[in-house]
N, CA, C and O of each residue as an XYZ file, in Angstrom:
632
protein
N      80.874    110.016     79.679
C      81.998    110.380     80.507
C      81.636    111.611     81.327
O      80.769    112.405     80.962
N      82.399    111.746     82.548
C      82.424    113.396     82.938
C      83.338    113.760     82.826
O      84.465    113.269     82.765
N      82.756    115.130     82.763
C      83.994    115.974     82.799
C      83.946    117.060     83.882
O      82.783    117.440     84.015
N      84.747    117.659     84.658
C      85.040    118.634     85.801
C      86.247    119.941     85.187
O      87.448    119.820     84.943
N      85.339    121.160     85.079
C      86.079    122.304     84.790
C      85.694    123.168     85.274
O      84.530    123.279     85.661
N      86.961    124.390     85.432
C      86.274    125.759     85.469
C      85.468    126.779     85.292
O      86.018    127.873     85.166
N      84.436    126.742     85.251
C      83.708    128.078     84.638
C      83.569    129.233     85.152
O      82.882    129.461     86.148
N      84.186    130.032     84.539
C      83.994    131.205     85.550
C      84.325    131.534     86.935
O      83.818    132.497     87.510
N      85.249    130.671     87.525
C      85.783    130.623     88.623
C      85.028    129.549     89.373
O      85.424    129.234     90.495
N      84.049    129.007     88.880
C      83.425    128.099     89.960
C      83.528    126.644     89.418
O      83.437    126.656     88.190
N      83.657    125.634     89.832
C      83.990    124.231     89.753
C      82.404    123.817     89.169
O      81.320    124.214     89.597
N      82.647    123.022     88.214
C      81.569    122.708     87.771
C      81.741    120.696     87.112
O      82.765    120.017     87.035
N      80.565    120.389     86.830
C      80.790    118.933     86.136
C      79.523    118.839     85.451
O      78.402    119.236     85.769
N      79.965    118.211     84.418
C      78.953    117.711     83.715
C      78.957    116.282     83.018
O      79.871    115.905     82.284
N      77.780    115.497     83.345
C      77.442    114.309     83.383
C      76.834    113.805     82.098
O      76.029    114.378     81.364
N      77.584    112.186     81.935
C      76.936    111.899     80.684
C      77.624    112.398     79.296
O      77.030    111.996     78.296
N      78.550    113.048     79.106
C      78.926    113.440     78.051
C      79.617    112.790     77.349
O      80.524    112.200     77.938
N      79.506    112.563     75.571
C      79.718    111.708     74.655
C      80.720    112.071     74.412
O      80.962    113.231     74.747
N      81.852    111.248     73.685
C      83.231    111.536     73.652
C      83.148    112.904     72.774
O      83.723    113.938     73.115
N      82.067    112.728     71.171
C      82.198    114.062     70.314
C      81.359    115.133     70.808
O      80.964    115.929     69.956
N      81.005    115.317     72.011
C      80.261    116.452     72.386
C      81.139    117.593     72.176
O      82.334    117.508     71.891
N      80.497    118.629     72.329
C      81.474    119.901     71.732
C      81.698    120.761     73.182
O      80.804    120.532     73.997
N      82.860    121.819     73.688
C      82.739    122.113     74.743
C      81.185    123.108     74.412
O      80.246    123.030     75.204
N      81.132    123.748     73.515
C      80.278    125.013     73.221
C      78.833    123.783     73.766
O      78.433    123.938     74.920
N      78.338    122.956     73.136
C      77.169    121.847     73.476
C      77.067    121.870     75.346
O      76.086    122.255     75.982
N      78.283    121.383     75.889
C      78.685    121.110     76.871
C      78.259    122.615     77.950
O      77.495    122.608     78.915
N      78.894    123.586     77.497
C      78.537    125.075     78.408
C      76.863    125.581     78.306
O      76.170    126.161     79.142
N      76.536    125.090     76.893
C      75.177    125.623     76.426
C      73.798    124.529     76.930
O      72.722    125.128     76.944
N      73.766    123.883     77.103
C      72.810    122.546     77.459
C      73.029    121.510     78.634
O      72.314    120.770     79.310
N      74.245    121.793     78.550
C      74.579    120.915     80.311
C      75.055    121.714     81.432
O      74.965    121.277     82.579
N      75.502    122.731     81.203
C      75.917    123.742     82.441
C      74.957    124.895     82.581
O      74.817    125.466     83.662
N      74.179    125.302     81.308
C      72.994    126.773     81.070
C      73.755    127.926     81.219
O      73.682    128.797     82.086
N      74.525    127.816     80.221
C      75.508    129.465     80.194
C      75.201    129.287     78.333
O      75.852    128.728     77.451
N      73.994    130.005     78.323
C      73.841    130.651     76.486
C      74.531    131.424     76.241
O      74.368    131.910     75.121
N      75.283    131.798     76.801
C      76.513    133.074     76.254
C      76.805    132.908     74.794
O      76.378    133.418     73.759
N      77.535    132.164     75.049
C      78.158    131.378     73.747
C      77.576    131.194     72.604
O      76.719    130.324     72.760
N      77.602    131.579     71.503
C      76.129    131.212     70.566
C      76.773    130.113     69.420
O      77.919    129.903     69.024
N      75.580    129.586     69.130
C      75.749    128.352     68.387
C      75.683    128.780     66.917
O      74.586    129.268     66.645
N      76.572    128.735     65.857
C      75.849    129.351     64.576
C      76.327    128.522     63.457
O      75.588    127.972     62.639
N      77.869    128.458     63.480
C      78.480    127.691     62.148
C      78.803    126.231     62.638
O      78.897    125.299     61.839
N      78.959    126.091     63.929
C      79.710    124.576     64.276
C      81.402    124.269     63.703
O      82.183    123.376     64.034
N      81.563    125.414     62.719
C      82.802    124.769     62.088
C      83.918    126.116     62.225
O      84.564    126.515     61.256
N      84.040    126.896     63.986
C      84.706    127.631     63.616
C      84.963    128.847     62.845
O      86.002    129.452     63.109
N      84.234    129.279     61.986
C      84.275    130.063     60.983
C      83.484    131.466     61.595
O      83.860    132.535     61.112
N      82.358    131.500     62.683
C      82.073    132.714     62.249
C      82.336    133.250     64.124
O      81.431    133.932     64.604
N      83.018    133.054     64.635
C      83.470    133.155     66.137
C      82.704    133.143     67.145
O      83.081    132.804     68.266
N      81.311    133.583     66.802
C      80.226    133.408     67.825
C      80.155    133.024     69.584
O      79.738    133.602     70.588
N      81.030    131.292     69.180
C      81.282    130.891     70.183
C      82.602    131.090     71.242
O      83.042    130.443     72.193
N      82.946    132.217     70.618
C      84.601    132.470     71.796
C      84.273    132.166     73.458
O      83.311    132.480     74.159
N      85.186    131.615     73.668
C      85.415    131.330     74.900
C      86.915    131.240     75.209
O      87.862    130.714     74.625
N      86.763    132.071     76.541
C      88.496    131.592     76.662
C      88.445    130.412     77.459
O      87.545    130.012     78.197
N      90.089    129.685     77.062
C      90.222    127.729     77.509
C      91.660    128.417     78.303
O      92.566    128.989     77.696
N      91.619    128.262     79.350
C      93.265    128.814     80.055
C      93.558    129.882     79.363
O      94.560    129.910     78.650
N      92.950    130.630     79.445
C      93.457    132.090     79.221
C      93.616    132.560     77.274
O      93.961    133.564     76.651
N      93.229    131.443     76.992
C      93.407    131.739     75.348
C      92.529    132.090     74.961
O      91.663    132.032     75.833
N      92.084    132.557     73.863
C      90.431    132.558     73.021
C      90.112    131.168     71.911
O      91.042    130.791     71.199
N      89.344    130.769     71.864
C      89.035    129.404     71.121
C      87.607    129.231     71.447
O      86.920    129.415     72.452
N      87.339    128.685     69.879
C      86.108    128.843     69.601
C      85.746    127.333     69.865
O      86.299    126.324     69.427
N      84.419    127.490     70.889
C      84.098    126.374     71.848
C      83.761    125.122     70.941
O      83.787    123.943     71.294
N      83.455    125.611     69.750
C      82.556    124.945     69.225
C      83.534    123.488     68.460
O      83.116    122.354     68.227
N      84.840    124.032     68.231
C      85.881    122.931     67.686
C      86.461    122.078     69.144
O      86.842    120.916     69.282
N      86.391    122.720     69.698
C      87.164    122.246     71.181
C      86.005    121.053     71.587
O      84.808    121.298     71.741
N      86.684    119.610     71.734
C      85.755    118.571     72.392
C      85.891    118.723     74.294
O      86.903    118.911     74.971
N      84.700    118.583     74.653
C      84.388    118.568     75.187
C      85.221    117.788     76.674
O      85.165    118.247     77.815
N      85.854    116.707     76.311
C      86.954    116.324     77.052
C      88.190    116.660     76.728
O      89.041    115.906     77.201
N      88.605    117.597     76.037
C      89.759    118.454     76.126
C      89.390    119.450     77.178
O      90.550    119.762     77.449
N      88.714    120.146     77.933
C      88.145    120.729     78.726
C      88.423    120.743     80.247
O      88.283    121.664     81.053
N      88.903    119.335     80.443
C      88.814    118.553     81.737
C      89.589    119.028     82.341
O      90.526    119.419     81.644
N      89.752    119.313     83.906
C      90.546    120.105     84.782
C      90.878    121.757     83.845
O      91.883    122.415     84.113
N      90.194    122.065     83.123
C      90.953    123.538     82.981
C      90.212    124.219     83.123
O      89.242    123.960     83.836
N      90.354    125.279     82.550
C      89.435    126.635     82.917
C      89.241    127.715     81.664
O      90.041    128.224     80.879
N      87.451    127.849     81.891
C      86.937    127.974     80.924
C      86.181    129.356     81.342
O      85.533    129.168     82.371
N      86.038    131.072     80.710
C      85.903    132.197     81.238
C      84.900    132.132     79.925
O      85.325    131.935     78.787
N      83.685    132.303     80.209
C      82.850    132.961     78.940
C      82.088    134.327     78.755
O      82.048    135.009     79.779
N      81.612    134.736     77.884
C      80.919    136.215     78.242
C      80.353    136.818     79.451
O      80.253    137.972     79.867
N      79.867    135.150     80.067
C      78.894    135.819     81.091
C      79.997    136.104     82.667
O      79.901    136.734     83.721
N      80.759    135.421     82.155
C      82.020    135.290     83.543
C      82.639    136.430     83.472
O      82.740    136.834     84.630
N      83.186    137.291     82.635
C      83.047    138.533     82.423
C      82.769    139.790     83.053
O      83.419    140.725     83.521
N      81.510    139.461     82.888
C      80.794    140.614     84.461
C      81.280    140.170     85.763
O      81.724    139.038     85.950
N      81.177    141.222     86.814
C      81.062    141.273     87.894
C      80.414    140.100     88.627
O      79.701    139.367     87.942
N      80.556    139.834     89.866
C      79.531    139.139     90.683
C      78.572    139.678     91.074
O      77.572    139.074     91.462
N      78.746    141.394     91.032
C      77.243    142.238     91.437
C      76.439    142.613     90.133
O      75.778    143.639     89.977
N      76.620    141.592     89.228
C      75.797    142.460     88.080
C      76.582    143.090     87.084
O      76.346    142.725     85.932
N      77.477    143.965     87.252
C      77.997    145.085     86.972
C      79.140    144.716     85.793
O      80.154    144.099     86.121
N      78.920    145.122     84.429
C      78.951    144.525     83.073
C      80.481    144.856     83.084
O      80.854    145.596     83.995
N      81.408    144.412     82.201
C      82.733    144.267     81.855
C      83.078    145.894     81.388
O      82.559    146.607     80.529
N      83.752    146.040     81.973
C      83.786    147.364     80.273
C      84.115    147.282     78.946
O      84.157    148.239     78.173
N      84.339    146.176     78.690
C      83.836    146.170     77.261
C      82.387    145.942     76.708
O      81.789    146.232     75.672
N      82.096    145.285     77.886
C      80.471    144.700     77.489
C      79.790    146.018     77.284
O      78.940    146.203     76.413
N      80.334    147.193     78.384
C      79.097    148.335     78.729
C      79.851    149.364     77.373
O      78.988    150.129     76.941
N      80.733    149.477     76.900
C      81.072    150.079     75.481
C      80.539    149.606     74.270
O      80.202    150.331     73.333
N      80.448    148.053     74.312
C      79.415    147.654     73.616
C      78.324    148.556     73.269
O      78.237    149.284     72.281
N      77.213    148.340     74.579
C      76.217    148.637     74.631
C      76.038    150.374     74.338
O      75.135    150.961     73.742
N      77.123    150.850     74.927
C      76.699    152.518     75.065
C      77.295    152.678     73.482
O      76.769    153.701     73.043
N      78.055    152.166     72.592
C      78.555    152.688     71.567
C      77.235    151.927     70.160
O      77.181    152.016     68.933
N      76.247    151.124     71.376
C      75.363    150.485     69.694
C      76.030    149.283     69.141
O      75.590    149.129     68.002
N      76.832    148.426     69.412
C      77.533    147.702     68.794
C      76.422    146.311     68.890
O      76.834    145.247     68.430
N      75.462    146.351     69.307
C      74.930    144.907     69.596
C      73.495    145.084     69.016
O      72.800    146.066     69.275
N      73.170    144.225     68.345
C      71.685    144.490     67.242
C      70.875    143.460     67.078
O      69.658    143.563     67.232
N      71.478    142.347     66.745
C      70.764    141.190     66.829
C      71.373    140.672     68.092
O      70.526    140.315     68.911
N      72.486    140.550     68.427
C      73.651    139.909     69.526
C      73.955    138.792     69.415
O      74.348    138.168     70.401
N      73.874    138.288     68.341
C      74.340    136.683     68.019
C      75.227    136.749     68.066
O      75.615    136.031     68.988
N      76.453    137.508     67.328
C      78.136    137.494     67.391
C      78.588    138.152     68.607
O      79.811    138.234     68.718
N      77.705    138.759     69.777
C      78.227    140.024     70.385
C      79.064    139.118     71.191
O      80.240    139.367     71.457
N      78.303    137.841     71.656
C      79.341    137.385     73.045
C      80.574    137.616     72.208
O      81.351    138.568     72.273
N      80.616    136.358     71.252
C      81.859    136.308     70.938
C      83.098    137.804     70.315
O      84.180    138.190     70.757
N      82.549    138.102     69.561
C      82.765    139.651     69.347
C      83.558    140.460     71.153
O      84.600    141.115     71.139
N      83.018    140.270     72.030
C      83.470    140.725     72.971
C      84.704    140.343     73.814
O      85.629    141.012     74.276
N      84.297    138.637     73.864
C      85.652    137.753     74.141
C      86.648    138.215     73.546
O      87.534    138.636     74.291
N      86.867    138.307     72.179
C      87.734    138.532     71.533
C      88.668    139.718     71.765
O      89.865    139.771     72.048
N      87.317    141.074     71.459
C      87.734    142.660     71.848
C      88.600    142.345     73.202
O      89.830    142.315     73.151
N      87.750    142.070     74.635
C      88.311    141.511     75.545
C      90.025    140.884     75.831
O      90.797    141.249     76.717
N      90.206    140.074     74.992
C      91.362    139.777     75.207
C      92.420    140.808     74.049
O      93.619    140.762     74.323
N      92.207    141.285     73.389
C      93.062    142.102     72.468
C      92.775    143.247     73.285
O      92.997    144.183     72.516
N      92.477    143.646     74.190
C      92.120    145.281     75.007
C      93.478    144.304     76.630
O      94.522    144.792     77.061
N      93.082    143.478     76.890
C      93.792    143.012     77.807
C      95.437    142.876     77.340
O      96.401    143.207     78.030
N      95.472    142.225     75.813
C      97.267    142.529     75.981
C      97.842    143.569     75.495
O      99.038    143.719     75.242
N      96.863    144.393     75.345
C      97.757    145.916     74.287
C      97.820    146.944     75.804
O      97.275    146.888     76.906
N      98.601    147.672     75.268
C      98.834    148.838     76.137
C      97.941    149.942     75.100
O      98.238    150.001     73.907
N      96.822    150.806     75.681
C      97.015    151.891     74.988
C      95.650    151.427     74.305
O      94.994    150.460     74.692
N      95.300    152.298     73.178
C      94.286    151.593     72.001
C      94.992    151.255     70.827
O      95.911    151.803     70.218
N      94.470    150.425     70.688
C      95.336    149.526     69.278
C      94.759    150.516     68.087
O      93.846    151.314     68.300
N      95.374    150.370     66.870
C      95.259    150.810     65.524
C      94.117    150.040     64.986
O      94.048    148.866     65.348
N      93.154    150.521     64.139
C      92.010    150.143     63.813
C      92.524    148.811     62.871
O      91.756    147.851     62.813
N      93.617    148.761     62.251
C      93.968    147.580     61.508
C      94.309    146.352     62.316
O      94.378    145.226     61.822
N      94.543    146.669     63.749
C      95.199    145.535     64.529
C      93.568    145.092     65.062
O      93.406    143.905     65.345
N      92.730    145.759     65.157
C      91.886    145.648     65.385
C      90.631    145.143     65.021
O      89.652    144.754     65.658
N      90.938    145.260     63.715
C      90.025    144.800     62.720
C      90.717    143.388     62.286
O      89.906    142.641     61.739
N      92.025    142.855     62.406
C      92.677    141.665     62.372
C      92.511    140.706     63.566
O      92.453    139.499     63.331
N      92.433    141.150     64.800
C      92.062    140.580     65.796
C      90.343    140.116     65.902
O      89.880    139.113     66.444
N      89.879    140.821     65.446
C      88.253    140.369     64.904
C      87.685    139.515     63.911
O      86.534    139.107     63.755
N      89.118    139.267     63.045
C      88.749    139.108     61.649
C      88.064    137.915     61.907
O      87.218    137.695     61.040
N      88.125    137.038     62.813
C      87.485    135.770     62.878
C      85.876    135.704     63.481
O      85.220    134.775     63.953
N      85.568    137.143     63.233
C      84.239    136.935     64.055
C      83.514    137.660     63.030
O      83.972    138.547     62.309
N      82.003    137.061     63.042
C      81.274    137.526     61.476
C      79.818    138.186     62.125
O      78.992    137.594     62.820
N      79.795    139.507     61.693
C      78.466    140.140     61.715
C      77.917    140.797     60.761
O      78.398    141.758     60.161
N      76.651    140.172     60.563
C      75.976    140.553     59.864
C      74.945    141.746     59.727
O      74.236    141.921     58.736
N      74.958    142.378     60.626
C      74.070    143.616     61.238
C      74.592    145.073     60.932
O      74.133    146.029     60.306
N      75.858    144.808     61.709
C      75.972    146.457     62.645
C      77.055    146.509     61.241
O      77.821    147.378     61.658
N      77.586    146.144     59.893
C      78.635    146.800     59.559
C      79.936    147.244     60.285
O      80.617    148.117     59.746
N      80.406    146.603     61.698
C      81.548    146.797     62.039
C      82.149    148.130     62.615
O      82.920    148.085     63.574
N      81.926    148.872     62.246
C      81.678    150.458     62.666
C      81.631    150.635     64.068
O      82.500    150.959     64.877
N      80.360    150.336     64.191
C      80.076    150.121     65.983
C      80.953    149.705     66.695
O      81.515    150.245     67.648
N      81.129    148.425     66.100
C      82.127    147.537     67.095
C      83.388    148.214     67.324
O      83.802    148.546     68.435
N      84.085    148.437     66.019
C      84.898    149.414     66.002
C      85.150    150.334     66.953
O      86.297    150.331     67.399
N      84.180    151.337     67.501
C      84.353    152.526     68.395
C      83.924    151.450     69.952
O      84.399    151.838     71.019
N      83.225    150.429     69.951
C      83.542    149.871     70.881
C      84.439    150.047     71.536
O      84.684    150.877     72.411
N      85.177    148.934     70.956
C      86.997    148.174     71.322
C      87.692    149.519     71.306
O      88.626    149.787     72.061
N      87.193    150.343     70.416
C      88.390    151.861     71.162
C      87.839    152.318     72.083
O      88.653    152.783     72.881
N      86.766    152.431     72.406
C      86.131    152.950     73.639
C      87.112    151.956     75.038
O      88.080    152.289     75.721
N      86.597    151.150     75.009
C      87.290    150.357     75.780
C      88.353    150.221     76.581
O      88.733    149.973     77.725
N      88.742    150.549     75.241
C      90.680    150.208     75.166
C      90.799    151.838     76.086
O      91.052    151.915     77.288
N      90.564    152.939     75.226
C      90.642    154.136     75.602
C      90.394    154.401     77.251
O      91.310    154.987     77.827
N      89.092    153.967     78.132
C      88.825    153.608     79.376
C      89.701    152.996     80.082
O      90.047    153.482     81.159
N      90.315    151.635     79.554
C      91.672    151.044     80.514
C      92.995    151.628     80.307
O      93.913    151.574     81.125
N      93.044    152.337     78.865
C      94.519    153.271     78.758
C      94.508    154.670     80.252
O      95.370    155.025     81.056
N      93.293    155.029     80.039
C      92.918    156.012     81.055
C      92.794    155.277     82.473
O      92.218    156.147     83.126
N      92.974    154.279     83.271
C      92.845    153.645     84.230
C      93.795    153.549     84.472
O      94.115    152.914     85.477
């Protein structure tokens, strides 16, 4: 089947796709956006966040023709068109939060949309609940932590 969606603001299609293809399969091997990382397949460790119309959902449960006509924003859509990294992405980076970077896309999607509906910086508990679905094995959380307040703190100040 095809399918025709958003990515990142630009119209895209992809050809050939099996009814159980996964969208995460679909962004990663038929469109070439590795953002997304492949790790559990079953949901569990968030890796693959992507937002689907404005939600967060992990690509990897989402089939691939649920996808069709909507719109799909992933880590890399994120940045700028000149390069020029998200501010969460660049709090990421300046606060250490990224080590191996297997969870970071997703880790960021997430931060990302919990920095987008709060006013202000959230409480480290709302924060650490809004994450809870994303699993790293590296950094101990810490990092990430002063991330997403970094962040948050930058758009409270904006």
């Amino acid at each position: 089947m095809r399918v025709n969606v958003t990515v990142n603001g630009a119209p895209m299609t992809a050809d050939d796709v099996w009814p159980g293809e996964s969208l995460l399969y679909v962004l990663r091997e038929r469109l070439g956006l590795p953002g997304a990382k492949n790790a559990c397949e079953q949901g569990e460790c968030g890796s693959c966040t992507v937002y689907l119309d404005g939600e967060p959902v992990c690509a990897c449960l989402v089939a691939a023709g649920q996808a069709e006509g909507r719109e799909v924003l992933t880590v890399e859509g994120l940045a700028s068109g000149e390069g020029e990294l998200d501010p969460v992405q660049q709090a990421f980076v300046e606060c250490g939060a990224v080590q191996c970077g297997f969870c970071t896309p997703g880790l960021i999607v997430q931060a990302h949309s919990l920095i987008a509906r709060h006013d202000g910086v959230p409480a480290d508990a709302e924060i650490r609940e809004h994450l809870a679905g994303n699993l790293c094995r590296c950094t101990g959380y810490e990092k990430i932590l002063d991330a997403v307040r970094l962040a948050a703190r930058r758009k409270a100040g904006s």
